[in-house]
PDB file of C-alpha atoms and ligand atoms in Angstrom:
ATOM      1  CA  MET A   8     -64.846  50.729  39.203  1.00 80.00           C
ATOM      2  CA  LYS A   9     -66.825  52.740  36.867  1.00 84.00           C
ATOM      3  CA  ASP A  10     -69.159  55.584  37.966  1.00 85.00           C
ATOM      4  CA  ASN A  11     -72.864  54.966  37.562  1.00 93.00           C
ATOM      5  CA  CYS A  12     -72.161  51.259  36.657  1.00 98.00           C
ATOM      6  CA  ILE A  13     -74.616  49.093  38.642  1.00 98.00           C
ATOM      7  CA  PHE A  14     -72.805  45.774  38.230  1.00 98.00           C
ATOM      8  CA  CYS A  15     -69.470  47.383  39.356  1.00 98.00           C
ATOM      9  CA  LYS A  16     -71.625  48.309  42.807  1.00 97.00           C
ATOM     10  CA  ILE A  17     -73.113  44.850  42.943  1.00 98.00           C
ATOM     11  CA  ALA A  18     -69.921  43.041  42.088  1.00 98.00           C
ATOM     12  CA  ASN A  19     -67.928  45.027  44.664  1.00 97.00           C
ATOM     13  CA  GLY A  20     -70.640  44.739  47.357  1.00 96.00           C
ATOM     14  CA  GLU A  21     -71.819  48.279  47.433  1.00 96.00           C
ATOM     15  CA  ILE A  22     -75.438  47.068  46.401  1.00 97.00           C
ATOM     16  CA  PRO A  23     -76.687  43.964  48.225  1.00 97.00           C
ATOM     17  CA  SER A  24     -77.496  40.968  45.834  1.00 98.00           C
ATOM     18  CA  LYS A  25     -78.172  37.195  46.036  1.00 98.00           C
ATOM     19  CA  THR A  26     -74.571  36.180  45.838  1.00 98.00           C
ATOM     20  CA  ILE A  27     -74.139  32.412  45.213  1.00 98.00           C
ATOM     21  CA  PHE A  28     -70.525  32.495  44.585  1.00 98.00           C
ATOM     22  CA  GLU A  29     -67.670  34.929  45.306  1.00 98.00           C
ATOM     23  CA  ASN A  30     -63.816  35.019  45.087  1.00 98.00           C
ATOM     24  CA  ASP A  31     -60.972  37.873  44.470  1.00 98.00           C
ATOM     25  CA  ASN A  32     -61.882  38.383  40.958  1.00 98.00           C
ATOM     26  CA  PHE A  33     -65.547  37.556  40.435  1.00 98.00           C
ATOM     27  CA  ARG A  34     -69.071  37.698  42.174  1.00 98.00           C
ATOM     28  CA  VAL A  35     -71.987  35.264  40.689  1.00 98.00           C
ATOM     29  CA  ILE A  36     -75.516  36.479  41.578  1.00 98.00           C
ATOM     30  CA  LEU A  37     -79.051  35.865  41.067  1.00 98.00           C
ATOM     31  CA  ASP A  38     -80.613  37.627  38.237  1.00 98.00           C
ATOM     32  CA  LEU A  39     -83.466  40.045  39.309  1.00 98.00           C
ATOM     33  CA  GLY A  40     -85.548  39.188  36.312  1.00 98.00           C
ATOM     34  CA  PRO A  41     -84.742  35.363  35.826  1.00 98.00           C
ATOM     35  CA  ALA A  42     -85.623  33.768  32.682  1.00 98.00           C
ATOM     36  CA  THR A  43     -85.909  30.443  34.784  1.00 98.00           C
ATOM     37  CA  LYS A  44     -85.422  29.498  38.431  1.00 98.00           C
ATOM     38  CA  GLY A  45     -81.927  29.921  39.179  1.00 98.00           C
ATOM     39  CA  HIS A  46     -80.871  32.161  36.336  1.00 98.00           C
ATOM     40  CA  ALA A  47     -77.509  33.728  37.511  1.00 98.00           C
ATOM     41  CA  LEU A  48     -74.770  36.175  36.335  1.00 98.00           C
ATOM     42  CA  VAL A  49     -71.035  35.578  36.457  1.00 98.00           C
ATOM     43  CA  MET A  50     -69.420  39.189  36.708  1.00 98.00           C
ATOM     44  CA  PRO A  51     -65.842  40.354  37.208  1.00 98.00           C
ATOM     45  CA  LYS A  52     -65.383  42.815  39.968  1.00 98.00           C
ATOM     46  CA  GLU A  53     -63.292  45.151  37.793  1.00 98.00           C
ATOM     47  CA  HIS A  54     -65.121  47.047  34.883  1.00 98.00           C
ATOM     48  CA  TYR A  55     -64.868  45.567  31.618  1.00 98.00           C
ATOM     49  CA  ALA A  56     -67.619  46.707  29.381  1.00 98.00           C
ATOM     50  CA  ASN A  57     -67.874  43.378  27.306  1.00 98.00           C
ATOM     51  CA  LEU A  58     -65.843  40.323  26.064  1.00 98.00           C
ATOM     52  CA  TYR A  59     -63.466  42.455  23.801  1.00 98.00           C
ATOM     53  CA  GLU A  60     -62.320  44.320  26.660  1.00 98.00           C
ATOM     54  CA  LEU A  61     -62.241  41.266  29.172  1.00 98.00           C
ATOM     55  CA  PRO A  62     -58.760  40.204  29.555  1.00 98.00           C
ATOM     56  CA  GLU A  63     -57.845  36.478  28.347  1.00 98.00           C
ATOM     57  CA  ASP A  64     -57.154  35.251  31.771  1.00 98.00           C
ATOM     58  CA  LEU A  65     -60.330  36.400  33.450  1.00 98.00           C
ATOM     59  CA  ALA A  66     -62.386  35.237  30.331  1.00 98.00           C
ATOM     60  CA  MET A  67     -60.908  31.689  31.103  1.00 98.00           C
ATOM     61  CA  GLU A  68     -61.715  32.204  34.794  1.00 98.00           C
ATOM     62  CA  ALA A  69     -65.244  33.074  34.017  1.00 98.00           C
ATOM     63  CA  MET A  70     -65.747  29.965  32.173  1.00 98.00           C
ATOM     64  CA  LYS A  71     -64.221  27.918  34.772  1.00 98.00           C
ATOM     65  CA  ILE A  72     -66.467  29.215  37.216  1.00 98.00           C
ATOM     66  CA  ALA A  73     -69.564  28.822  34.766  1.00 98.00           C
ATOM     67  CA  LYS A  74     -68.626  25.072  34.495  1.00 98.00           C
ATOM     68  CA  GLN A  75     -68.344  24.729  38.367  1.00 98.00           C
ATOM     69  CA  MET A  76     -71.651  26.647  38.983  1.00 98.00           C
ATOM     70  CA  ALA A  77     -73.417  24.890  36.246  1.00 98.00           C
ATOM     71  CA  GLU A  78     -72.522  21.405  37.896  1.00 98.00           C
ATOM     72  CA  LYS A  79     -73.315  22.781  41.500  1.00 98.00           C
ATOM     73  CA  MET A  80     -76.628  24.463  40.545  1.00 98.00           C
ATOM     74  CA  THR A  81     -77.830  21.313  38.348  1.00 98.00           C
ATOM     75  CA  LYS A  82     -77.593  19.304  41.519  1.00 98.00           C
ATOM     76  CA  ALA A  83     -79.220  21.666  43.686  1.00 98.00           C
ATOM     77  CA  LEU A  84     -82.029  22.691  41.303  1.00 98.00           C
ATOM     78  CA  SER A  85     -82.498  19.452  39.631  1.00 98.00           C
ATOM     79  CA  CYS A  86     -82.631  20.919  36.100  1.00 98.00           C
ATOM     80  CA  GLN A  87     -82.438  19.036  32.912  1.00 98.00           C
ATOM     81  CA  GLY A  88     -80.253  21.291  30.999  1.00 97.00           C
ATOM     82  CA  PHE A  89     -78.117  24.580  30.927  1.00 98.00           C
ATOM     83  CA  ASN A  90     -77.592  27.684  28.773  1.00 98.00           C
ATOM     84  CA  LEU A  91     -74.628  29.738  29.031  1.00 98.00           C
ATOM     85  CA  VAL A  92     -75.507  33.042  27.128  1.00 98.00           C
ATOM     86  CA  GLN A  93     -73.086  36.235  26.724  1.00 98.00           C
ATOM     87  CA  ASN A  94     -74.287  39.314  25.158  1.00 98.00           C
ATOM     88  CA  ASN A  95     -71.873  41.862  23.594  1.00 98.00           C
ATOM     89  CA  GLY A  96     -73.204  45.215  22.202  1.00 98.00           C
ATOM     90  CA  GLU A  97     -76.719  46.504  21.947  1.00 97.00           C
ATOM     91  CA  VAL A  98     -77.247  44.682  18.474  1.00 97.00           C
ATOM     92  CA  ALA A  99     -76.696  41.420  20.630  1.00 96.00           C
ATOM     93  CA  GLY A 100     -79.038  42.352  23.051  1.00 95.00           C
ATOM     94  CA  GLN A 101     -76.551  43.624  25.890  1.00 98.00           C
ATOM     95  CA  THR A 102     -78.417  46.013  28.332  1.00 98.00           C
ATOM     96  CA  VAL A 103     -75.893  46.397  31.289  1.00 98.00           C
ATOM     97  CA  HIS A 104     -72.454  47.205  29.718  1.00 98.00           C
ATOM     98  CA  HIS A 105     -70.252  45.579  32.389  1.00 98.00           C
ATOM     99  CA  PHE A 106     -69.322  42.137  31.190  1.00 98.00           C
ATOM    100  CA  HIS A 107     -71.601  39.122  32.418  1.00 98.00           C
ATOM    101  CA  LEU A 108     -72.178  35.632  31.370  1.00 98.00           C
ATOM    102  CA  HIS A 109     -75.644  34.202  31.997  1.00 98.00           C
ATOM    103  CA  LEU A 110     -76.130  31.002  33.677  1.00 98.00           C
ATOM    104  CA  ILE A 111     -79.603  29.770  32.680  1.00 98.00           C
ATOM    105  CA  PRO A 112     -80.888  26.457  34.092  1.00 98.00           C
ATOM    106  CA  ARG A 113     -83.294  24.738  31.758  1.00 98.00           C
ATOM    107  CA  TYR A 114     -86.348  22.693  32.787  1.00 98.00           C
ATOM    108  CA  GLU A 115     -88.637  20.438  30.556  1.00 97.00           C
ATOM    109  CA  GLY A 116     -91.585  22.849  29.634  1.00 97.00           C
ATOM    110  CA  ASP A 117     -90.177  25.955  31.071  1.00 97.00           C
ATOM    111  CA  GLY A 118     -91.452  27.981  28.057  1.00 95.00           C
ATOM    112  CA  GLN A 119     -88.172  29.858  27.359  1.00 96.00           C
ATOM    113  CA  ASN A 120     -86.744  29.860  23.848  1.00 90.00           C
ATOM    114  CA  ILE A 121     -82.948  30.662  23.987  1.00 87.00           C
ATOM    115  CA  LEU A 122     -82.645  29.318  20.312  1.00 83.00           C
ATOM    116  CA  TRP A 123     -82.269  31.309  16.866  1.00 89.00           C
ATOM    117  CA  GLU A 124     -84.165  30.683  13.724  1.00 92.00           C
ATOM    118  CA  PRO A 125     -81.717  28.622  11.518  1.00 94.00           C
ATOM    119  CA  GLY A 126     -80.738  30.648   8.181  1.00 97.00           C
ATOM    120  CA  LYS A 127     -79.294  29.253   4.937  1.00 98.00           C
ATOM    121  CA  ALA A 128     -75.873  29.557   3.524  1.00 98.00           C
ATOM    122  CA  SER A 129     -74.514  27.972   0.256  1.00 98.00           C
ATOM    123  CA  PRO A 130     -71.107  26.240   0.259  1.00 98.00           C
ATOM    124  CA  GLU A 131     -69.685  29.225  -1.694  1.00 98.00           C
ATOM    125  CA  GLU A 132     -71.036  31.661   0.926  1.00 98.00           C
ATOM    126  CA  LEU A 133     -69.487  29.581   3.722  1.00 98.00           C
ATOM    127  CA  GLU A 134     -66.326  29.502   1.943  1.00 98.00           C
ATOM    128  CA  GLU A 135     -66.088  33.235   1.639  1.00 98.00           C
ATOM    129  CA  VAL A 136     -66.850  33.731   5.392  1.00 98.00           C
ATOM    130  CA  LYS A 137     -64.095  31.387   6.354  1.00 98.00           C
ATOM    131  CA  ASN A 138     -61.614  33.312   3.979  1.00 98.00           C
ATOM    132  CA  CYS A 139     -62.830  36.563   5.374  1.00 98.00           C
ATOM    133  CA  ILE A 140     -62.188  35.465   9.181  1.00 98.00           C
ATOM    134  CA  LEU A 141     -58.906  33.473   8.247  1.00 98.00           C
ATOM    135  CA  GLN A 142     -57.126  36.262   6.066  1.00 94.00           C
TER     136      GLN A 142
HETATM  137  P1  AMP B 220     -77.853  41.686  29.400  1.00 50.24           P
HETATM  138  O1  AMP B 220     -79.228  41.967  28.560  1.00 50.24           O
HETATM  139  O2  AMP B 220     -77.108  40.364  28.756  1.00 50.24           O
HETATM  140  O3  AMP B 220     -77.140  42.801  29.329  1.00 50.24           O
HETATM  141  O4  AMP B 220     -78.446  41.152  30.894  1.00 50.24           O
HETATM  142  C1  AMP B 220     -78.601  41.917  31.665  1.00 50.24           C
HETATM  143  C2  AMP B 220     -79.390  41.258  32.951  1.00 50.24           C
HETATM  144  O5  AMP B 220     -79.055  41.723  34.185  1.00 50.24           O
HETATM  145  C3  AMP B 220     -80.585  40.954  32.553  1.00 50.24           C
HETATM  146  O6  AMP B 220     -80.948  39.552  32.621  1.00 50.24           O
HETATM  147  C4  AMP B 220     -81.252  41.587  33.883  1.00 50.24           C
HETATM  148  O7  AMP B 220     -82.421  40.954  34.406  1.00 50.24           O
HETATM  149  C5  AMP B 220     -80.149  41.626  34.922  1.00 50.24           C
HETATM  150  N1  AMP B 220     -80.206  42.672  35.766  1.00 50.24           N
HETATM  151  C6  AMP B 220     -80.240  44.088  35.634  1.00 50.24           C
HETATM  152  N2  AMP B 220     -80.074  44.622  36.574  1.00 50.24           N
HETATM  153  C7  AMP B 220     -80.030  43.759  37.713  1.00 50.24           C
HETATM  154  C8  AMP B 220     -79.873  43.842  39.032  1.00 50.24           C
HETATM  155  N3  AMP B 220     -79.676  45.201  39.840  1.00 50.24           N
HETATM  156  N4  AMP B 220     -79.468  42.774  39.911  1.00 50.24           N
HETATM  157  C9  AMP B 220     -79.825  41.519  39.150  1.00 50.24           C
HETATM  158  N5  AMP B 220     -79.737  41.393  37.930  1.00 50.24           N
HETATM  159  C10 AMP B 220     -79.860  42.649  37.259  1.00 50.24           C
HETATM  160 ZN1   ZN B 221     -69.073  48.195  35.835  1.00 50.24          ZN
END
């Protein structure tokens, strides 16, 4: 546990939360400022600041839990779609620096917009990016 990390305290039960799933490694809680009804957060009980720090086995488990929760929540809440969102670094919108995966049920007309403005890239630019990543 990291001192002064609120998600460490929530994940380990020191601060109460609306928990909708828990096992040895993870807790899933309802977000206090939900984007939509049922917005939840998958968080490991151990402190990892972001995806870069999260061990691969826990990354795989987080996605498995996300799938199971998406299926359960979609039935329970009758949502019509679902977003998984995971922010890393302030520039990417991360505000709490303890890894978490957002589960966001989506409803027709819910007024949220978790999309981005599509940009433009030439085939040459895409080739350059591909080569940069592959090298
Ligand atoms: P992010 O911007 O990806 O770091 O997301 C942080 C999320 O944590 C936001 O959606 C907040 O509403 C949520 N949040 C912050 N503090 C709490 C808390 N004490 N309990 C539940 N959710 C929280
Ligand atoms: Zn933490």
